[in-house]
Amino acid sequence: MKLREKTPTRTVGVAHQNDFHAYRNQLKTDFNCRCGYCDDRDTPRAYSFEIDHFVPQTVDDTKVTEYSNLVYACKSCNNAKSNKWPTGDKTKPNDGKVGWVDPCSQDYDSQFERGEDGKIHQVTELGGWMYENLKLWKKQHEILWNCERLESNIDKLEALFDKSFIPEEKKDALIDLYRQYRGIINSFYGV
């Protein structure tokens, strides 16, 4: 299956800011509240999401506040990507085998797929390079994807409560399970 359901799109014509941090809310919206690289959503850990410079500042310091160069990214992916730019040419993000693909590009989606278990897999050689360098093999991506699916299923169950007769003790058991799950997730992220 596809890595992500929706490809992020940067808004065109965003007013220029002198500090790239000022773009945070717009980036969050444009990236669908998800990391541009791994597609992990930022809930409940939005505080640990950062702004990545696609072309690193050390490679091209003229793009520090250029909106089209910014990526909403989780701390894990941003730290893994860091200042790596293997082509050495600021205008060439990859050579087809190593380097980066802008996550707002449709070509990004062709580099990866997601297994039924939530694991991210590389599809191309370039995708393999990014997979290793972004550390997309980390278990957290699989766990977070599965948590999101679990929450979706819980929402479906809750909707059924309103549409059918379910004995009160079964409702209570399901609600307790949901509360336990939310407590674990919130404690995991320190919420």
CSV table of N, CA and C in Angstrom, one decimal, residues 38-168:
chain,number,residue,atom,x,y,z
A,38,CYS,N,8.4,10.7,7.0
A,38,CYS,CA,7.9,9.4,7.4
A,38,CYS,C,6.4,9.3,7.4
A,39,ASP,N,5.7,10.4,7.3
A,39,ASP,CA,4.2,10.5,7.4
A,39,ASP,C,3.6,10.2,8.8
A,40,ASP,N,4.5,10.2,9.8
A,40,ASP,CA,3.9,10.1,11.2
A,40,ASP,C,3.1,11.4,11.4
A,41,ARG,N,2.0,11.3,12.1
A,41,ARG,CA,1.2,12.5,12.4
A,41,ARG,C,1.8,13.2,13.6
A,42,ASP,N,1.5,14.4,13.8
A,42,ASP,CA,2.1,15.1,14.9
A,42,ASP,C,1.3,15.1,16.2
A,43,THR,N,0.1,14.5,16.2
A,43,THR,CA,-0.7,14.3,17.4
A,43,THR,C,-0.3,13.0,18.1
A,44,PRO,N,0.0,12.9,19.3
A,44,PRO,CA,0.0,14.0,20.3
A,44,PRO,C,1.4,14.6,20.6
A,45,ARG,N,2.3,14.5,19.6
A,45,ARG,CA,3.7,15.0,19.9
A,45,ARG,C,4.1,16.2,19.0
A,46,ALA,N,3.2,17.1,18.8
A,46,ALA,CA,3.5,18.2,17.9
A,46,ALA,C,4.6,19.0,18.5
A,47,TYR,N,4.9,19.1,19.8
A,47,TYR,CA,6.0,19.8,20.3
A,47,TYR,C,7.3,19.3,19.8
A,48,SER,N,7.4,18.1,19.4
A,48,SER,CA,8.7,17.5,18.9
A,48,SER,C,8.8,17.6,17.4
A,49,PHE,N,7.9,18.3,16.7
A,49,PHE,CA,8.0,18.5,15.3
A,49,PHE,C,8.8,19.7,15.0
A,50,GLU,N,9.6,19.7,14.0
A,50,GLU,CA,10.5,20.8,13.7
A,50,GLU,C,10.4,21.2,12.2
A,51,ILE,N,11.2,22.2,11.8
A,51,ILE,CA,11.2,22.7,10.5
A,51,ILE,C,12.5,22.3,9.9
A,52,ASP,N,12.5,21.4,8.8
A,52,ASP,CA,13.7,21.0,8.1
A,52,ASP,C,13.9,21.9,6.9
A,53,HIS,N,15.2,22.2,6.6
A,53,HIS,CA,15.5,22.9,5.4
A,53,HIS,C,15.9,21.8,4.4
A,54,PHE,N,15.0,21.6,3.4
A,54,PHE,CA,15.3,20.5,2.4
A,54,PHE,C,16.7,20.6,1.9
A,55,VAL,N,17.0,21.8,1.3
A,55,VAL,CA,18.5,22.0,1.0
A,55,VAL,C,19.0,22.6,2.3
A,56,PRO,N,20.0,21.9,2.9
A,56,PRO,CA,20.5,22.3,4.2
A,56,PRO,C,21.1,23.7,4.2
A,57,GLN,N,21.0,24.4,5.3
A,57,GLN,CA,21.5,25.8,5.4
A,57,GLN,C,23.0,25.8,5.1
A,58,THR,N,23.7,24.7,5.5
A,58,THR,CA,25.2,24.6,5.2
A,58,THR,C,25.5,24.4,3.7
A,59,VAL,N,24.5,24.0,2.9
A,59,VAL,CA,24.7,23.8,1.5
A,59,VAL,C,24.3,25.1,0.7
A,60,ASP,N,23.2,25.7,1.2
A,60,ASP,CA,22.8,26.9,0.5
A,60,ASP,C,22.1,27.9,1.5
A,61,ASP,N,22.9,28.8,2.0
A,61,ASP,CA,22.3,29.7,3.1
A,61,ASP,C,21.4,30.8,2.5
A,62,THR,N,21.2,30.8,1.2
A,62,THR,CA,20.2,31.8,0.6
A,62,THR,C,18.8,31.3,0.7
A,63,LYS,N,18.6,30.0,1.1
A,63,LYS,CA,17.2,29.4,1.2
A,63,LYS,C,16.7,29.3,2.6
A,64,VAL,N,17.4,29.9,3.5
A,64,VAL,CA,17.0,29.7,5.0
A,64,VAL,C,15.6,30.1,5.2
A,65,THR,N,15.1,31.2,4.6
A,65,THR,CA,13.7,31.6,4.9
A,65,THR,C,12.8,31.4,3.6
A,66,GLU,N,13.2,30.6,2.7
A,66,GLU,CA,12.5,30.4,1.5
A,66,GLU,C,11.4,29.3,1.8
A,67,TYR,N,10.2,29.6,1.7
A,67,TYR,CA,9.1,28.7,2.1
A,67,TYR,C,9.2,27.4,1.3
A,68,SER,N,9.5,27.5,0.0
A,68,SER,CA,9.5,26.3,-0.8
A,68,SER,C,10.6,25.3,-0.4
A,69,ASN,N,11.5,25.7,0.4
A,69,ASN,CA,12.6,24.9,0.9
A,69,ASN,C,12.4,24.2,2.3
A,70,LEU,N,11.2,24.5,2.8
A,70,LEU,CA,11.0,24.0,4.2
A,70,LEU,C,10.1,22.8,4.3
A,71,VAL,N,10.3,22.0,5.2
A,71,VAL,CA,9.6,20.7,5.4
A,71,VAL,C,9.2,20.6,6.9
A,72,TYR,N,7.9,20.3,7.1
A,72,TYR,CA,7.4,20.0,8.5
A,72,TYR,C,7.9,18.6,8.8
A,73,ALA,N,8.7,18.4,9.8
A,73,ALA,CA,9.3,17.1,10.0
A,73,ALA,C,9.4,16.7,11.5
A,74,CYS,N,9.2,15.5,11.8
A,74,CYS,CA,9.4,15.0,13.1
A,74,CYS,C,10.9,15.1,13.5
A,75,LYS,N,11.1,15.2,14.8
A,75,LYS,CA,12.5,15.3,15.3
A,75,LYS,C,13.4,14.2,14.8
A,76,SER,N,12.8,13.0,14.8
A,76,SER,CA,13.6,11.8,14.3
A,76,SER,C,14.1,11.9,12.9
A,77,CYS,N,13.2,12.3,12.0
A,77,CYS,CA,13.6,12.4,10.6
A,77,CYS,C,14.5,13.7,10.4
A,78,ASN,N,14.2,14.8,11.0
A,78,ASN,CA,15.0,16.0,10.9
A,78,ASN,C,16.4,15.7,11.4
A,79,ASN,N,16.5,15.1,12.5
A,79,ASN,CA,17.9,14.8,13.0
A,79,ASN,C,18.6,13.8,12.1
A,80,ALA,N,17.9,12.8,11.6
A,80,ALA,CA,18.6,11.8,10.7
A,80,ALA,C,19.0,12.4,9.4
A,81,LYS,N,18.2,13.3,8.9
A,81,LYS,CA,18.6,14.0,7.6
A,81,LYS,C,19.7,15.0,7.8
A,82,SER,N,19.5,15.7,8.9
A,82,SER,CA,20.6,16.7,9.3
A,82,SER,C,21.0,17.5,8.1
A,83,ASN,N,22.4,17.6,7.9
A,83,ASN,CA,22.9,18.4,6.8
A,83,ASN,C,23.4,17.6,5.7
A,84,LYS,N,23.0,16.3,5.6
A,84,LYS,CA,23.4,15.4,4.5
A,84,LYS,C,22.9,16.0,3.2
A,85,TRP,N,23.8,16.0,2.2
A,85,TRP,CA,23.5,16.5,0.8
A,85,TRP,C,24.6,15.8,-0.1
A,86,PRO,N,24.4,14.5,-0.4
A,86,PRO,CA,25.4,13.7,-1.0
A,86,PRO,C,25.9,14.2,-2.4
A,87,THR,N,25.0,14.9,-3.1
A,87,THR,CA,25.5,15.3,-4.5
A,87,THR,C,26.5,16.4,-4.4
A,88,GLY,N,26.5,17.2,-3.3
A,88,GLY,CA,27.4,18.3,-3.3
A,88,GLY,C,27.0,19.5,-4.1
A,89,ASP,N,26.0,19.4,-4.9
A,89,ASP,CA,25.5,20.4,-5.8
A,89,ASP,C,24.1,20.9,-5.2
A,90,LYS,N,24.0,22.1,-4.8
A,90,LYS,CA,22.8,22.6,-4.2
A,90,LYS,C,21.6,22.6,-5.1
A,91,THR,N,21.8,22.5,-6.4
A,91,THR,CA,20.7,22.4,-7.3
A,91,THR,C,20.3,21.0,-7.6
A,92,LYS,N,21.0,20.0,-7.1
A,92,LYS,CA,20.7,18.6,-7.5
A,92,LYS,C,20.6,17.8,-6.2
A,93,PRO,N,19.3,17.5,-5.8
A,93,PRO,CA,19.0,16.8,-4.6
A,93,PRO,C,19.4,15.3,-4.6
A,94,ASN,N,19.5,14.7,-5.8
A,94,ASN,CA,19.9,13.3,-5.9
A,94,ASN,C,20.4,13.0,-7.3
A,95,ASP,N,21.1,11.9,-7.4
A,95,ASP,CA,21.6,11.5,-8.7
A,95,ASP,C,20.9,10.2,-9.2
A,96,GLY,N,19.8,9.9,-8.6
A,96,GLY,CA,19.0,8.7,-9.0
A,96,GLY,C,19.3,7.5,-8.1
A,97,LYS,N,20.4,7.6,-7.4
A,97,LYS,CA,20.8,6.5,-6.5
A,97,LYS,C,21.0,6.9,-5.1
A,98,VAL,N,21.5,8.1,-4.9
A,98,VAL,CA,21.6,8.6,-3.5
A,98,VAL,C,21.1,10.0,-3.5
A,99,GLY,N,20.7,10.5,-2.3
A,99,GLY,CA,20.2,11.9,-2.2
A,99,GLY,C,18.8,11.9,-1.8
A,100,TRP,N,18.1,13.0,-2.0
A,100,TRP,CA,16.8,13.3,-1.5
A,100,TRP,C,15.8,13.6,-2.6
A,101,VAL,N,14.5,13.3,-2.3
A,101,VAL,CA,13.4,13.7,-3.1
A,101,VAL,C,12.6,14.6,-2.2
A,102,ASP,N,12.2,15.7,-2.7
A,102,ASP,CA,11.3,16.6,-2.0
A,102,ASP,C,10.0,15.9,-1.6
A,103,PRO,N,9.6,15.9,-0.3
A,103,PRO,CA,8.4,15.2,0.1
A,103,PRO,C,7.1,15.7,-0.5
A,104,CYS,N,7.2,16.9,-1.1
A,104,CYS,CA,6.0,17.5,-1.8
A,104,CYS,C,5.9,17.1,-3.2
A,105,SER,N,6.9,16.3,-3.7
A,105,SER,CA,6.9,15.8,-5.0
A,105,SER,C,6.2,14.5,-5.1
A,106,GLN,N,5.4,14.3,-6.2
A,106,GLN,CA,4.8,13.0,-6.4
A,106,GLN,C,5.8,11.9,-6.5
A,107,ASP,N,7.0,12.2,-6.9
A,107,ASP,CA,8.1,11.2,-7.1
A,107,ASP,C,8.4,10.6,-5.7
A,108,TYR,N,8.2,11.4,-4.6
A,108,TYR,CA,8.5,10.9,-3.3
A,108,TYR,C,7.7,9.6,-3.0
A,109,ASP,N,6.5,9.6,-3.4
A,109,ASP,CA,5.6,8.5,-3.1
A,109,ASP,C,6.0,7.2,-3.8
A,110,SER,N,6.7,7.3,-4.9
A,110,SER,CA,7.2,6.1,-5.7
A,110,SER,C,8.4,5.5,-5.0
A,111,GLN,N,9.0,6.1,-4.0
A,111,GLN,CA,10.2,5.6,-3.4
A,111,GLN,C,9.9,4.6,-2.3
A,112,PHE,N,8.7,4.6,-1.8
A,112,PHE,CA,8.4,3.8,-0.6
A,112,PHE,C,7.0,3.2,-0.7
A,113,GLU,N,6.8,2.2,0.1
A,113,GLU,CA,5.4,1.7,0.3
A,113,GLU,C,5.3,1.2,1.8
A,114,ARG,N,4.1,1.0,2.2
A,114,ARG,CA,3.9,0.6,3.6
A,114,ARG,C,3.3,-0.8,3.6
A,115,GLY,N,3.8,-1.7,4.4
A,115,GLY,CA,3.2,-3.0,4.5
A,115,GLY,C,1.9,-3.0,5.3
A,116,GLU,N,1.2,-4.1,5.3
A,116,GLU,CA,-0.1,-4.2,6.0
A,116,GLU,C,0.2,-4.1,7.5
A,117,ASP,N,1.4,-4.4,8.0
A,117,ASP,CA,1.8,-4.3,9.4
A,117,ASP,C,2.2,-2.9,9.8
A,118,GLY,N,2.3,-2.0,8.8
A,118,GLY,CA,2.7,-0.6,9.1
A,118,GLY,C,4.1,-0.3,8.8
A,119,LYS,N,4.9,-1.3,8.6
A,119,LYS,CA,6.3,-1.1,8.3
A,119,LYS,C,6.5,-0.4,7.0
A,120,ILE,N,7.5,0.6,6.9
A,120,ILE,CA,7.8,1.3,5.7
A,120,ILE,C,8.9,0.4,5.0
A,121,HIS,N,8.7,0.3,3.7
A,121,HIS,CA,9.7,-0.4,2.8
A,121,HIS,C,10.1,0.5,1.7
A,122,GLN,N,11.4,0.3,1.3
A,122,GLN,CA,11.9,1.0,0.1
A,122,GLN,C,11.5,0.3,-1.1
A,123,VAL,N,11.3,1.0,-2.2
A,123,VAL,CA,10.9,0.4,-3.5
A,123,VAL,C,12.0,0.6,-4.5
A,124,THR,N,12.7,1.7,-4.5
A,124,THR,CA,13.7,2.0,-5.5
A,124,THR,C,15.1,2.1,-4.8
A,125,GLU,N,16.1,2.1,-5.6
A,125,GLU,CA,17.5,2.3,-5.0
A,125,GLU,C,17.6,3.6,-4.3
A,126,LEU,N,17.1,4.7,-4.9
A,126,LEU,CA,17.1,6.0,-4.2
A,126,LEU,C,16.3,5.9,-2.9
A,127,GLY,N,15.1,5.2,-3.0
A,127,GLY,CA,14.3,5.1,-1.8
A,127,GLY,C,15.1,4.3,-0.7
A,128,GLY,N,15.9,3.3,-1.1
A,128,GLY,CA,16.7,2.6,-0.2
A,128,GLY,C,17.7,3.5,0.5
A,129,TRP,N,18.3,4.4,-0.2
A,129,TRP,CA,19.3,5.3,0.4
A,129,TRP,C,18.6,6.2,1.4
A,130,MET,N,17.4,6.8,1.0
A,130,MET,CA,16.7,7.6,1.9
A,130,MET,C,16.1,6.8,3.1
A,131,TYR,N,15.7,5.6,2.9
A,131,TYR,CA,15.2,4.7,4.0
A,131,TYR,C,16.3,4.6,5.0
A,132,GLU,N,17.5,4.3,4.6
A,132,GLU,CA,18.6,4.1,5.6
A,132,GLU,C,19.0,5.4,6.3
A,133,ASN,N,19.1,6.5,5.5
A,133,ASN,CA,19.5,7.8,6.0
A,133,ASN,C,18.5,8.5,6.8
A,134,LEU,N,17.2,8.3,6.6
A,134,LEU,CA,16.1,8.8,7.4
A,134,LEU,C,15.8,7.9,8.6
A,135,LYS,N,16.4,6.7,8.6
A,135,LYS,CA,16.1,5.7,9.6
A,135,LYS,C,14.6,5.3,9.6
A,136,LEU,N,14.0,5.2,8.4
A,136,LEU,CA,12.6,4.8,8.3
A,136,LEU,C,12.3,3.4,8.8
A,137,TRP,N,13.4,2.7,9.1
A,137,TRP,CA,13.2,1.3,9.6
A,137,TRP,C,12.9,1.3,11.1
A,138,LYS,N,13.0,2.5,11.8
A,138,LYS,CA,12.7,2.6,13.2
A,138,LYS,C,11.3,2.0,13.5
A,139,LYS,N,11.2,1.3,14.6
A,139,LYS,CA,9.9,0.7,15.0
A,139,LYS,C,8.9,1.7,15.3
A,140,GLN,N,9.3,2.9,15.7
A,140,GLN,CA,8.3,4.0,16.0
A,140,GLN,C,7.3,4.3,14.9
A,141,HIS,N,7.8,4.2,13.7
A,141,HIS,CA,6.9,4.5,12.5
A,141,HIS,C,5.8,3.5,12.4
A,142,GLU,N,6.2,2.2,12.6
A,142,GLU,CA,5.2,1.1,12.5
A,142,GLU,C,4.2,1.2,13.7
A,143,ILE,N,4.7,1.5,14.9
A,143,ILE,CA,3.9,1.6,16.1
A,143,ILE,C,2.9,2.7,15.9
A,144,LEU,N,3.4,3.9,15.5
A,144,LEU,CA,2.5,5.1,15.4
A,144,LEU,C,1.4,4.9,14.3
A,145,TRP,N,1.8,4.2,13.2
A,145,TRP,CA,0.8,3.9,12.1
A,145,TRP,C,-0.2,3.0,12.7
A,146,ASN,N,0.2,2.0,13.4
A,146,ASN,CA,-0.8,1.0,14.0
A,146,ASN,C,-1.7,1.7,15.1
A,147,CYS,N,-1.1,2.6,15.8
A,147,CYS,CA,-1.9,3.3,16.8
A,147,CYS,C,-3.0,4.2,16.1
A,148,GLU,N,-2.6,4.8,15.0
A,148,GLU,CA,-3.6,5.5,14.3
A,148,GLU,C,-4.7,4.7,13.7
A,149,ARG,N,-4.4,3.5,13.2
A,149,ARG,CA,-5.4,2.5,12.8
A,149,ARG,C,-6.3,2.1,13.9
A,150,LEU,N,-5.7,1.8,15.1
A,150,LEU,CA,-6.5,1.4,16.2
A,150,LEU,C,-7.4,2.5,16.7
A,151,GLU,N,-7.0,3.8,16.7
A,151,GLU,CA,-7.9,4.9,17.0
A,151,GLU,C,-9.1,5.0,16.0
A,152,SER,N,-8.8,4.7,14.7
A,152,SER,CA,-9.8,4.7,13.7
A,152,SER,C,-10.8,3.6,14.0
A,153,ASN,N,-10.4,2.5,14.4
A,153,ASN,CA,-11.3,1.4,14.7
A,153,ASN,C,-12.1,1.6,15.9
A,154,ILE,N,-11.5,2.3,16.9
A,154,ILE,CA,-12.2,2.6,18.1
A,154,ILE,C,-13.3,3.6,17.8
A,155,ASP,N,-13.0,4.6,16.9
A,155,ASP,CA,-14.0,5.6,16.5
A,155,ASP,C,-15.2,4.8,15.8
A,156,LYS,N,-14.9,3.8,15.0
A,156,LYS,CA,-16.0,3.1,14.3
A,156,LYS,C,-16.8,2.3,15.3
A,157,LEU,N,-16.2,1.8,16.4
A,157,LEU,CA,-16.9,1.1,17.4
A,157,LEU,C,-17.8,2.0,18.2
A,158,GLU,N,-17.3,3.2,18.5
A,158,GLU,CA,-18.1,4.2,19.2
A,158,GLU,C,-19.3,4.6,18.4
A,159,ALA,N,-19.2,4.7,17.1
A,159,ALA,CA,-20.3,5.0,16.2
A,159,ALA,C,-21.3,3.9,16.3
A,160,LEU,N,-20.9,2.7,16.4
A,160,LEU,CA,-21.8,1.6,16.5
A,160,LEU,C,-22.7,1.6,17.8
A,161,PHE,N,-22.1,2.2,18.8
A,161,PHE,CA,-22.8,2.3,20.1
A,161,PHE,C,-24.1,3.1,19.9
A,162,ASP,N,-24.0,4.1,19.0
A,162,ASP,CA,-25.2,4.9,18.8
A,162,ASP,C,-26.3,4.3,17.9
A,163,LYS,N,-25.8,3.3,17.2
A,163,LYS,CA,-26.7,2.7,16.1
A,163,LYS,C,-27.3,1.3,16.5
A,164,SER,N,-26.8,0.7,17.5
A,164,SER,CA,-27.3,-0.6,17.9
A,164,SER,C,-27.3,-0.8,19.4
A,165,PHE,N,-28.1,-1.8,19.8
A,165,PHE,CA,-28.1,-2.2,21.2
A,165,PHE,C,-26.9,-3.0,21.5
A,166,ILE,N,-26.1,-2.5,22.5
A,166,ILE,CA,-25.0,-3.2,23.0
A,166,ILE,C,-25.1,-3.2,24.5
A,167,PRO,N,-25.1,-4.4,25.1
A,167,PRO,CA,-25.2,-4.5,26.5
A,167,PRO,C,-24.2,-3.5,27.2
A,168,GLU,N,-24.7,-2.9,28.3
A,168,GLU,CA,-24.0,-1.9,29.0
A,168,GLU,C,-22.6,-2.4,29.5
